[in-house]
mmCIF file with all atom_site columns, C-alpha atoms in Angstrom:
data_model
loop_
_atom_site.group_PDB
_atom_site.id
_atom_site.type_symbol
_atom_site.label_atom_id
_atom_site.label_alt_id
_atom_site.label_comp_id
_atom_site.label_asym_id
_atom_site.label_entity_id
_atom_site.label_seq_id
_atom_site.pdbx_PDB_ins_code
_atom_site.Cartn_x
_atom_site.Cartn_y
_atom_site.Cartn_z
_atom_site.occupancy
_atom_site.B_iso_or_equiv
_atom_site.pdbx_formal_charge
_atom_site.auth_seq_id
_atom_site.auth_comp_id
_atom_site.auth_asym_id
_atom_site.auth_atom_id
_atom_site.pdbx_PDB_model_num
ATOM 1   C CA . MET O 1 1   ? -9.900  14.021  6.543   1.00 0.00 ? 1156 MET O CA 1
ATOM 2   C CA . PRO O 1 2   ? -7.732  10.889  6.958   1.00 0.00 ? 1157 PRO O CA 1
ATOM 3   C CA . MET O 1 3   ? -4.923  12.380  8.976   1.00 0.00 ? 1158 MET O CA 1
ATOM 4   C CA . ILE O 1 4   ? -5.656  12.360  12.670  1.00 0.00 ? 1159 ILE O CA 1
ATOM 5   C CA . LEU O 1 5   ? -2.216  12.933  14.183  1.00 0.00 ? 1160 LEU O CA 1
ATOM 6   C CA . VAL O 1 6   ? 1.173   13.889  12.757  1.00 0.00 ? 1161 VAL O CA 1
ATOM 7   C CA . ILE O 1 7   ? 4.302   13.657  14.897  1.00 0.00 ? 1162 ILE O CA 1
ATOM 8   C CA . TRP O 1 8   ? 7.731   14.809  13.725  1.00 0.00 ? 1163 TRP O CA 1
ATOM 9   C CA . ILE O 1 9   ? 10.584  13.218  15.687  1.00 0.00 ? 1164 ILE O CA 1
ATOM 10  C CA . ASN O 1 10  ? 14.234  14.320  15.440  1.00 0.00 ? 1165 ASN O CA 1
ATOM 11  C CA . LEU O 1 11  ? 16.853  11.820  16.631  1.00 0.00 ? 1166 LEU O CA 1
ATOM 12  C CA . ARG O 1 12  ? 20.415  13.041  16.137  1.00 0.00 ? 1167 ARG O CA 1
ATOM 13  C CA . ASN O 1 13  ? 20.642  13.799  12.423  1.00 0.00 ? 1168 ASN O CA 1
ATOM 14  C CA . PHE O 1 14  ? 17.570  11.850  11.391  1.00 0.00 ? 1169 PHE O CA 1
ATOM 15  C CA . SER O 1 15  ? 13.868  12.644  11.464  1.00 0.00 ? 1170 SER O CA 1
ATOM 16  C CA . PHE O 1 16  ? 10.732  10.551  11.108  1.00 0.00 ? 1171 PHE O CA 1
ATOM 17  C CA . VAL O 1 17  ? 7.199   11.656  10.437  1.00 0.00 ? 1172 VAL O CA 1
ATOM 18  C CA . TYR O 1 18  ? 4.489   9.455   11.966  1.00 0.00 ? 1173 TYR O CA 1
ATOM 19  C CA . GLU O 1 19  ? 0.927   9.763   10.750  1.00 0.00 ? 1174 GLU O CA 1
ATOM 20  C CA . LEU O 1 20  ? -2.019  8.132   12.425  1.00 0.00 ? 1175 LEU O CA 1
ATOM 21  C CA . CYS O 1 21  ? -4.834  7.513   9.933   1.00 0.00 ? 1176 CYS O CA 1
ATOM 22  C CA . LYS O 1 22  ? -8.259  5.884   9.966   1.00 0.00 ? 1177 LYS O CA 1
ATOM 23  C CA . ILE O 1 23  ? -8.236  2.998   7.523   1.00 0.00 ? 1178 ILE O CA 1
ATOM 24  C CA . HIS O 1 24  ? -7.810  -0.537  8.830   1.00 0.00 ? 1179 HIS O CA 1
ATOM 25  C CA . THR O 1 25  ? -9.218  0.102   12.292  1.00 0.00 ? 1180 THR O CA 1
ATOM 26  C CA . THR O 1 26  ? -10.226 3.303   14.022  1.00 0.00 ? 1181 THR O CA 1
ATOM 27  C CA . TYR O 1 27  ? -7.115  5.466   14.167  1.00 0.00 ? 1182 TYR O CA 1
ATOM 28  C CA . LEU O 1 28  ? -4.692  2.555   14.210  1.00 0.00 ? 1183 LEU O CA 1
ATOM 29  C CA . ALA O 1 29  ? -2.824  2.511   10.895  1.00 0.00 ? 1184 ALA O CA 1
ATOM 30  C CA . VAL O 1 30  ? 0.522   4.268   11.280  1.00 0.00 ? 1185 VAL O CA 1
ATOM 31  C CA . HIS O 1 31  ? 2.878   5.495   8.562   1.00 0.00 ? 1186 HIS O CA 1
ATOM 32  C CA . ALA O 1 32  ? 6.495   6.359   9.223   1.00 0.00 ? 1187 ALA O CA 1
ATOM 33  C CA . TYR O 1 33  ? 8.926   7.860   6.776   1.00 0.00 ? 1188 TYR O CA 1
ATOM 34  C CA . PRO O 1 34  ? 11.756  10.361  6.831   1.00 0.00 ? 1189 PRO O CA 1
ATOM 35  C CA . PRO O 1 35  ? 10.786  13.829  5.668   1.00 0.00 ? 1190 PRO O CA 1
ATOM 36  C CA . LYS O 1 36  ? 12.521  15.461  2.724   1.00 0.00 ? 1191 LYS O CA 1
ATOM 37  C CA . PRO O 1 37  ? 15.366  16.090  2.377   1.00 0.00 ? 1192 PRO O CA 1
ATOM 38  C CA . TYR O 1 38  ? 16.341  12.552  3.317   1.00 0.00 ? 1193 TYR O CA 1
ATOM 39  C CA . SER O 1 39  ? 19.508  11.966  5.260   1.00 0.00 ? 1194 SER O CA 1
ATOM 40  C CA . ALA O 1 40  ? 22.252  10.572  3.047   1.00 0.00 ? 1195 ALA O CA 1
ATOM 41  C CA . ARG O 1 41  ? 22.652  7.749   5.574   1.00 0.00 ? 1196 ARG O CA 1
ATOM 42  C CA . PHE O 1 42  ? 19.096  6.430   5.167   1.00 0.00 ? 1197 PHE O CA 1
ATOM 43  C CA . SER O 1 43  ? 16.955  5.541   2.185   1.00 0.00 ? 1198 SER O CA 1
ATOM 44  C CA . SER O 1 44  ? 13.352  6.622   1.966   1.00 0.00 ? 1199 SER O CA 1
ATOM 45  C CA . LYS O 1 45  ? 11.190  4.048   3.789   1.00 0.00 ? 1200 LYS O CA 1
ATOM 46  C CA . HIS O 1 46  ? 7.477   3.824   4.427   1.00 0.00 ? 1201 HIS O CA 1
ATOM 47  C CA . LYS O 1 47  ? 6.207   1.583   7.214   1.00 0.00 ? 1202 LYS O CA 1
ATOM 48  C CA . ALA O 1 48  ? 2.733   0.853   5.960   1.00 0.00 ? 1203 ALA O CA 1
ATOM 49  C CA . GLY O 1 49  ? 1.454   -1.338  8.784   1.00 0.00 ? 1204 GLY O CA 1
ATOM 50  C CA . ASP O 1 50  ? -1.996  -2.558  7.747   1.00 0.00 ? 1205 ASP O CA 1
ATOM 51  C CA . THR O 1 51  ? -2.670  0.374   5.418   1.00 0.00 ? 1206 THR O CA 1
ATOM 52  C CA . LEU O 1 52  ? -0.836  -0.348  2.162   1.00 0.00 ? 1207 LEU O CA 1
ATOM 53  C CA . PHE O 1 53  ? 0.088   -3.898  1.138   1.00 0.00 ? 1208 PHE O CA 1
ATOM 54  C CA . VAL O 1 54  ? 1.883   -5.147  -1.948  1.00 0.00 ? 1209 VAL O CA 1
ATOM 55  C CA . GLY O 1 55  ? -0.984  -5.093  -4.443  1.00 0.00 ? 1210 GLY O CA 1
ATOM 56  C CA . GLY O 1 56  ? -3.574  -4.263  -1.795  1.00 0.00 ? 1211 GLY O CA 1
ATOM 57  C CA . CYS O 1 57  ? -4.659  -2.311  1.267   1.00 0.00 ? 1212 CYS O CA 1
ATOM 58  C CA . GLY O 1 58  ? -6.046  -3.119  4.698   1.00 0.00 ? 1213 GLY O CA 1
ATOM 59  C CA . ARG O 1 59  ? -9.656  -4.134  5.245   1.00 0.00 ? 1214 ARG O CA 1
ATOM 60  C CA . PHE O 1 60  ? -12.034 -1.912  7.167   1.00 0.00 ? 1215 PHE O CA 1
ATOM 61  C CA . PHE O 1 61  ? -12.840 -3.518  10.500  1.00 0.00 ? 1216 PHE O CA 1
ATOM 62  C CA . ASP O 1 62  ? -14.619 -0.523  12.041  1.00 0.00 ? 1217 ASP O CA 1
ATOM 63  C CA . GLY O 1 63  ? -17.031 0.252   9.228   1.00 0.00 ? 1218 GLY O CA 1
ATOM 64  C CA . PRO O 1 64  ? -16.458 1.697   5.764   1.00 0.00 ? 1219 PRO O CA 1
ATOM 65  C CA . ALA O 1 65  ? -13.805 4.372   5.543   1.00 0.00 ? 1220 ALA O CA 1
ATOM 66  C CA . TYR O 1 66  ? -13.663 4.834   1.767   1.00 0.00 ? 1221 TYR O CA 1
ATOM 67  C CA . THR O 1 67  ? -12.981 8.566   1.770   1.00 0.00 ? 1222 THR O CA 1
ATOM 68  C CA . SER O 1 68  ? -10.352 8.387   4.506   1.00 0.00 ? 1223 SER O CA 1
ATOM 69  C CA . ALA O 1 69  ? -8.577  5.449   2.851   1.00 0.00 ? 1224 ALA O CA 1
ATOM 70  C CA . PHE O 1 70  ? -8.728  7.040   -0.606  1.00 0.00 ? 1225 PHE O CA 1
ATOM 71  C CA . GLU O 1 71  ? -7.263  10.290  0.697   1.00 0.00 ? 1226 GLU O CA 1
ATOM 72  C CA . THR O 1 72  ? -4.468  8.405   2.442   1.00 0.00 ? 1227 THR O CA 1
ATOM 73  C CA . MET O 1 73  ? -3.666  6.527   -0.785  1.00 0.00 ? 1228 MET O CA 1
ATOM 74  C CA . GLN O 1 74  ? -3.520  9.858   -2.625  1.00 0.00 ? 1229 GLN O CA 1
ATOM 75  C CA . LYS O 1 75  ? -0.975  11.076  -0.106  1.00 0.00 ? 1230 LYS O CA 1
ATOM 76  C CA . LEU O 1 76  ? 1.112   7.900   -0.370  1.00 0.00 ? 1231 LEU O CA 1
ATOM 77  C CA . LYS O 1 77  ? 1.232   8.295   -4.159  1.00 0.00 ? 1232 LYS O CA 1
ATOM 78  C CA . GLN O 1 78  ? 3.148   11.517  -3.597  1.00 0.00 ? 1233 GLN O CA 1
ATOM 79  C CA . LEU O 1 79  ? 6.095   9.725   -1.962  1.00 0.00 ? 1234 LEU O CA 1
ATOM 80  C CA . ASP O 1 80  ? 9.209   9.209   -4.092  1.00 0.00 ? 1235 ASP O CA 1
ATOM 81  C CA . GLN O 1 81  ? 8.913   6.266   -6.496  1.00 0.00 ? 1236 GLN O CA 1
ATOM 82  C CA . ASP O 1 82  ? 11.880  4.514   -4.867  1.00 0.00 ? 1237 ASP O CA 1
ATOM 83  C CA . THR O 1 83  ? 10.364  4.722   -1.381  1.00 0.00 ? 1238 THR O CA 1
ATOM 84  C CA . LEU O 1 84  ? 10.437  1.248   0.139   1.00 0.00 ? 1239 LEU O CA 1
ATOM 85  C CA . VAL O 1 85  ? 7.050   -0.004  1.382   1.00 0.00 ? 1240 VAL O CA 1
ATOM 86  C CA . PHE O 1 86  ? 7.138   -2.317  4.385   1.00 0.00 ? 1241 PHE O CA 1
ATOM 87  C CA . CYS O 1 87  ? 3.720   -3.780  5.121   1.00 0.00 ? 1242 CYS O CA 1
ATOM 88  C CA . ALA O 1 88  ? 2.771   -5.772  8.198   1.00 0.00 ? 1243 ALA O CA 1
ATOM 89  C CA . HIS O 1 89  ? 1.693   -9.046  6.550   1.00 0.00 ? 1244 HIS O CA 1
ATOM 90  C CA . GLU O 1 90  ? 2.639   -11.324 3.678   1.00 0.00 ? 1245 GLU O CA 1
ATOM 91  C CA . TYR O 1 91  ? -0.537  -11.093 1.558   1.00 0.00 ? 1246 TYR O CA 1
ATOM 92  C CA . THR O 1 92  ? 1.232   -10.405 -1.743  1.00 0.00 ? 1247 THR O CA 1
ATOM 93  C CA . GLN O 1 93  ? 0.356   -13.626 -3.564  1.00 0.00 ? 1248 GLN O CA 1
ATOM 94  C CA . GLN O 1 94  ? -3.358  -13.456 -2.756  1.00 0.00 ? 1249 GLN O CA 1
ATOM 95  C CA . ASN O 1 95  ? -3.480  -9.727  -3.500  1.00 0.00 ? 1250 ASN O CA 1
ATOM 96  C CA . LEU O 1 96  ? -1.907  -10.261 -6.925  1.00 0.00 ? 1251 LEU O CA 1
ATOM 97  C CA . ARG O 1 97  ? -4.389  -13.061 -7.688  1.00 0.00 ? 1252 ARG O CA 1
ATOM 98  C CA . PHE O 1 98  ? -7.136  -10.567 -6.955  1.00 0.00 ? 1253 PHE O CA 1
ATOM 99  C CA . VAL O 1 99  ? -5.552  -7.883  -9.158  1.00 0.00 ? 1254 VAL O CA 1
ATOM 100 C CA . GLN O 1 100 ? -5.132  -10.385 -11.997 1.00 0.00 ? 1255 GLN O CA 1
ATOM 101 C CA . ASP O 1 101 ? -8.773  -11.387 -11.622 1.00 0.00 ? 1256 ASP O CA 1
ATOM 102 C CA . MET O 1 102 ? -9.862  -7.748  -11.677 1.00 0.00 ? 1257 MET O CA 1
ATOM 103 C CA . VAL O 1 103 ? -7.833  -7.079  -14.822 1.00 0.00 ? 1258 VAL O CA 1
ATOM 104 C CA . ASN O 1 104 ? -8.259  -10.364 -16.727 1.00 0.00 ? 1259 ASN O CA 1
ATOM 105 C CA . GLU O 1 105 ? -11.697 -11.674 -15.812 1.00 0.00 ? 1260 GLU O CA 1
ATOM 106 C CA . ARG O 1 106 ? -13.874 -8.819  -14.710 1.00 0.00 ? 1261 ARG O CA 1
ATOM 107 C CA . GLN O 1 107 ? -12.099 -6.096  -16.657 1.00 0.00 ? 1262 GLN O CA 1
ATOM 108 C CA . VAL O 1 108 ? -13.259 -3.653  -14.013 1.00 0.00 ? 1263 VAL O CA 1
ATOM 109 C CA . VAL O 1 109 ? -9.859  -2.082  -13.486 1.00 0.00 ? 1264 VAL O CA 1
ATOM 110 C CA . ASP O 1 110 ? -8.312  -0.741  -16.673 1.00 0.00 ? 1265 ASP O CA 1
ATOM 111 C CA . TRP O 1 111 ? -5.662  1.495   -15.089 1.00 0.00 ? 1266 TRP O CA 1
ATOM 112 C CA . VAL O 1 112 ? -3.435  -1.346  -13.795 1.00 0.00 ? 1267 VAL O CA 1
ATOM 113 C CA . SER O 1 113 ? -0.415  -2.485  -15.848 1.00 0.00 ? 1268 SER O CA 1
ATOM 114 C CA . GLN O 1 114 ? -1.388  -6.053  -16.776 1.00 0.00 ? 1269 GLN O CA 1
ATOM 115 C CA . PRO O 1 115 ? 2.106   -7.117  -17.968 1.00 0.00 ? 1270 PRO O CA 1
ATOM 116 C CA . THR O 1 116 ? 3.670   -5.832  -14.755 1.00 0.00 ? 1271 THR O CA 1
ATOM 117 C CA . VAL O 1 117 ? 1.072   -7.608  -12.593 1.00 0.00 ? 1272 VAL O CA 1
ATOM 118 C CA . ASN O 1 118 ? 1.514   -10.893 -14.455 1.00 0.00 ? 1273 ASN O CA 1
ATOM 119 C CA . TYR O 1 119 ? 5.316   -10.715 -14.270 1.00 0.00 ? 1274 TYR O CA 1
ATOM 120 C CA . LEU O 1 120 ? 5.221   -9.829  -10.576 1.00 0.00 ? 1275 LEU O CA 1
ATOM 121 C CA . ALA O 1 121 ? 2.707   -12.612 -9.849  1.00 0.00 ? 1276 ALA O CA 1
ATOM 122 C CA . ASP O 1 122 ? 5.065   -15.162 -11.459 1.00 0.00 ? 1277 ASP O CA 1
ATOM 123 C CA . THR O 1 123 ? 8.031   -13.773 -9.526  1.00 0.00 ? 1278 THR O CA 1
ATOM 124 C CA . VAL O 1 124 ? 6.099   -13.823 -6.243  1.00 0.00 ? 1279 VAL O CA 1
ATOM 125 C CA . ALA O 1 125 ? 4.966   -17.428 -6.841  1.00 0.00 ? 1280 ALA O CA 1
ATOM 126 C CA . GLU O 1 126 ? 8.629   -18.455 -7.130  1.00 0.00 ? 1281 GLU O CA 1
ATOM 127 C CA . GLN O 1 127 ? 9.591   -16.446 -4.038  1.00 0.00 ? 1282 GLN O CA 1
ATOM 128 C CA . ARG O 1 128 ? 6.827   -17.998 -1.950  1.00 0.00 ? 1283 ARG O CA 1
ATOM 129 C CA . LYS O 1 129 ? 7.645   -21.492 -3.265  1.00 0.00 ? 1284 LYS O CA 1
ATOM 130 C CA . ASP O 1 130 ? 11.172  -20.932 -1.935  1.00 0.00 ? 1285 ASP O CA 1
ATOM 131 C CA . LYS O 1 131 ? 9.706   -19.503 1.304   1.00 0.00 ? 1286 LYS O CA 1
ATOM 132 C CA . GLN O 1 132 ? 11.174  -16.073 0.531   1.00 0.00 ? 1287 GLN O CA 1
ATOM 133 C CA . PRO O 1 133 ? 9.491   -12.803 1.563   1.00 0.00 ? 1288 PRO O CA 1
ATOM 134 C CA . THR O 1 134 ? 7.935   -10.551 -1.066  1.00 0.00 ? 1289 THR O CA 1
ATOM 135 C CA . VAL O 1 135 ? 8.183   -7.440  1.078   1.00 0.00 ? 1290 VAL O CA 1
ATOM 136 C CA . PRO O 1 136 ? 9.318   -4.694  0.738   1.00 0.00 ? 1291 PRO O CA 1
ATOM 137 C CA . SER O 1 137 ? 7.879   -3.231  -2.424  1.00 0.00 ? 1292 SER O CA 1
ATOM 138 C CA . THR O 1 138 ? 8.283   0.338   -3.661  1.00 0.00 ? 1293 THR O CA 1
ATOM 139 C CA . ILE O 1 139 ? 5.842   3.149   -4.310  1.00 0.00 ? 1294 ILE O CA 1
ATOM 140 C CA . GLY O 1 140 ? 6.944   2.922   -7.966  1.00 0.00 ? 1295 GLY O CA 1
ATOM 141 C CA . ILE O 1 141 ? 5.900   -0.741  -8.251  1.00 0.00 ? 1296 ILE O CA 1
ATOM 142 C CA . GLU O 1 142 ? 2.691   -0.143  -6.319  1.00 0.00 ? 1297 GLU O CA 1
ATOM 143 C CA . SER O 1 143 ? 1.901   2.757   -8.653  1.00 0.00 ? 1298 SER O CA 1
ATOM 144 C CA . GLU O 1 144 ? 1.765   0.249   -11.517 1.00 0.00 ? 1299 GLU O CA 1
ATOM 145 C CA . ILE O 1 145 ? 0.022   -2.718  -9.896  1.00 0.00 ? 1300 ILE O CA 1
ATOM 146 C CA . ASN O 1 146 ? -1.960  -1.646  -6.825  1.00 0.00 ? 1301 ASN O CA 1
ATOM 147 C CA . PRO O 1 147 ? -5.553  -0.761  -7.754  1.00 0.00 ? 1302 PRO O CA 1
ATOM 148 C CA . PHE O 1 148 ? -6.134  0.865   -4.354  1.00 0.00 ? 1303 PHE O CA 1
ATOM 149 C CA . LEU O 1 149 ? -3.206  3.209   -4.806  1.00 0.00 ? 1304 LEU O CA 1
ATOM 150 C CA . MET O 1 150 ? -4.182  3.874   -8.432  1.00 0.00 ? 1305 MET O CA 1
ATOM 151 C CA . ALA O 1 151 ? -7.884  4.626   -7.890  1.00 0.00 ? 1306 ALA O CA 1
ATOM 152 C CA . SER O 1 152 ? -8.607  8.145   -9.137  1.00 0.00 ? 1307 SER O CA 1
ATOM 153 C CA . THR O 1 153 ? -11.878 8.681   -7.264  1.00 0.00 ? 1308 THR O CA 1
ATOM 154 C CA . VAL O 1 154 ? -13.456 7.585   -4.001  1.00 0.00 ? 1309 VAL O CA 1
ATOM 155 C CA . ASP O 1 155 ? -16.007 5.624   -6.060  1.00 0.00 ? 1310 ASP O CA 1
ATOM 156 C CA . ASP O 1 156 ? -13.215 3.750   -7.874  1.00 0.00 ? 1311 ASP O CA 1
ATOM 157 C CA . PHE O 1 157 ? -11.580 2.992   -4.538  1.00 0.00 ? 1312 PHE O CA 1
ATOM 158 C CA . ALA O 1 158 ? -14.885 1.746   -3.073  1.00 0.00 ? 1313 ALA O CA 1
ATOM 159 C CA . LEU O 1 159 ? -15.476 -0.485  -6.113  1.00 0.00 ? 1314 LEU O CA 1
ATOM 160 C CA . VAL O 1 160 ? -12.075 -2.133  -5.683  1.00 0.00 ? 1315 VAL O CA 1
ATOM 161 C CA . ARG O 1 161 ? -12.384 -2.421  -1.880  1.00 0.00 ? 1316 ARG O CA 1
ATOM 162 C CA . ASP O 1 162 ? -15.816 -4.064  -2.134  1.00 0.00 ? 1317 ASP O CA 1
ATOM 163 C CA . ALA O 1 163 ? -14.600 -6.453  -4.844  1.00 0.00 ? 1318 ALA O CA 1
ATOM 164 C CA . ARG O 1 164 ? -11.557 -7.423  -2.751  1.00 0.00 ? 1319 ARG O CA 1
ATOM 165 C CA . ASP O 1 165 ? -13.715 -7.992  0.332   1.00 0.00 ? 1320 ASP O CA 1
ATOM 166 C CA . ASN O 1 166 ? -15.793 -10.490 -1.689  1.00 0.00 ? 1321 ASN O CA 1
ATOM 167 C CA . PHE O 1 167 ? -12.901 -12.172 -3.526  1.00 0.00 ? 1322 PHE O CA 1
#
């Protein structure tokens, strides 16, 4: 079970849910997002930390956590498609190179939208050339291009994680 701790915080007319999960390091990856219904004053945001990246997810530093990470990704897929995803690092360009390699060369991942990945990779290359950030993304975009978020089984997730670790 990936969820270790859930904290619901109410601050004046706004609430956040914090979830502590075991993915990147032992019980360190934190998610924060407002619960439904969202306040009209705030958009839906997900602070992914080192869990979900644009086109990727955090490495396992404390041993394999395939099941925990897969279950967390399944939960993140349930967030609204327009939920903004703020990750902790700018790994987008390298992650998209990996996804393109998985789709184009190895043909291991057939559930990723190749046209979307290629378009986004070109866009990101221009952004990085101009020293612009590529974060945030959205759950909707990640649902089309992120093989970790799109894996349908723990075995699929493990295949992608192992391939990314050796990329």
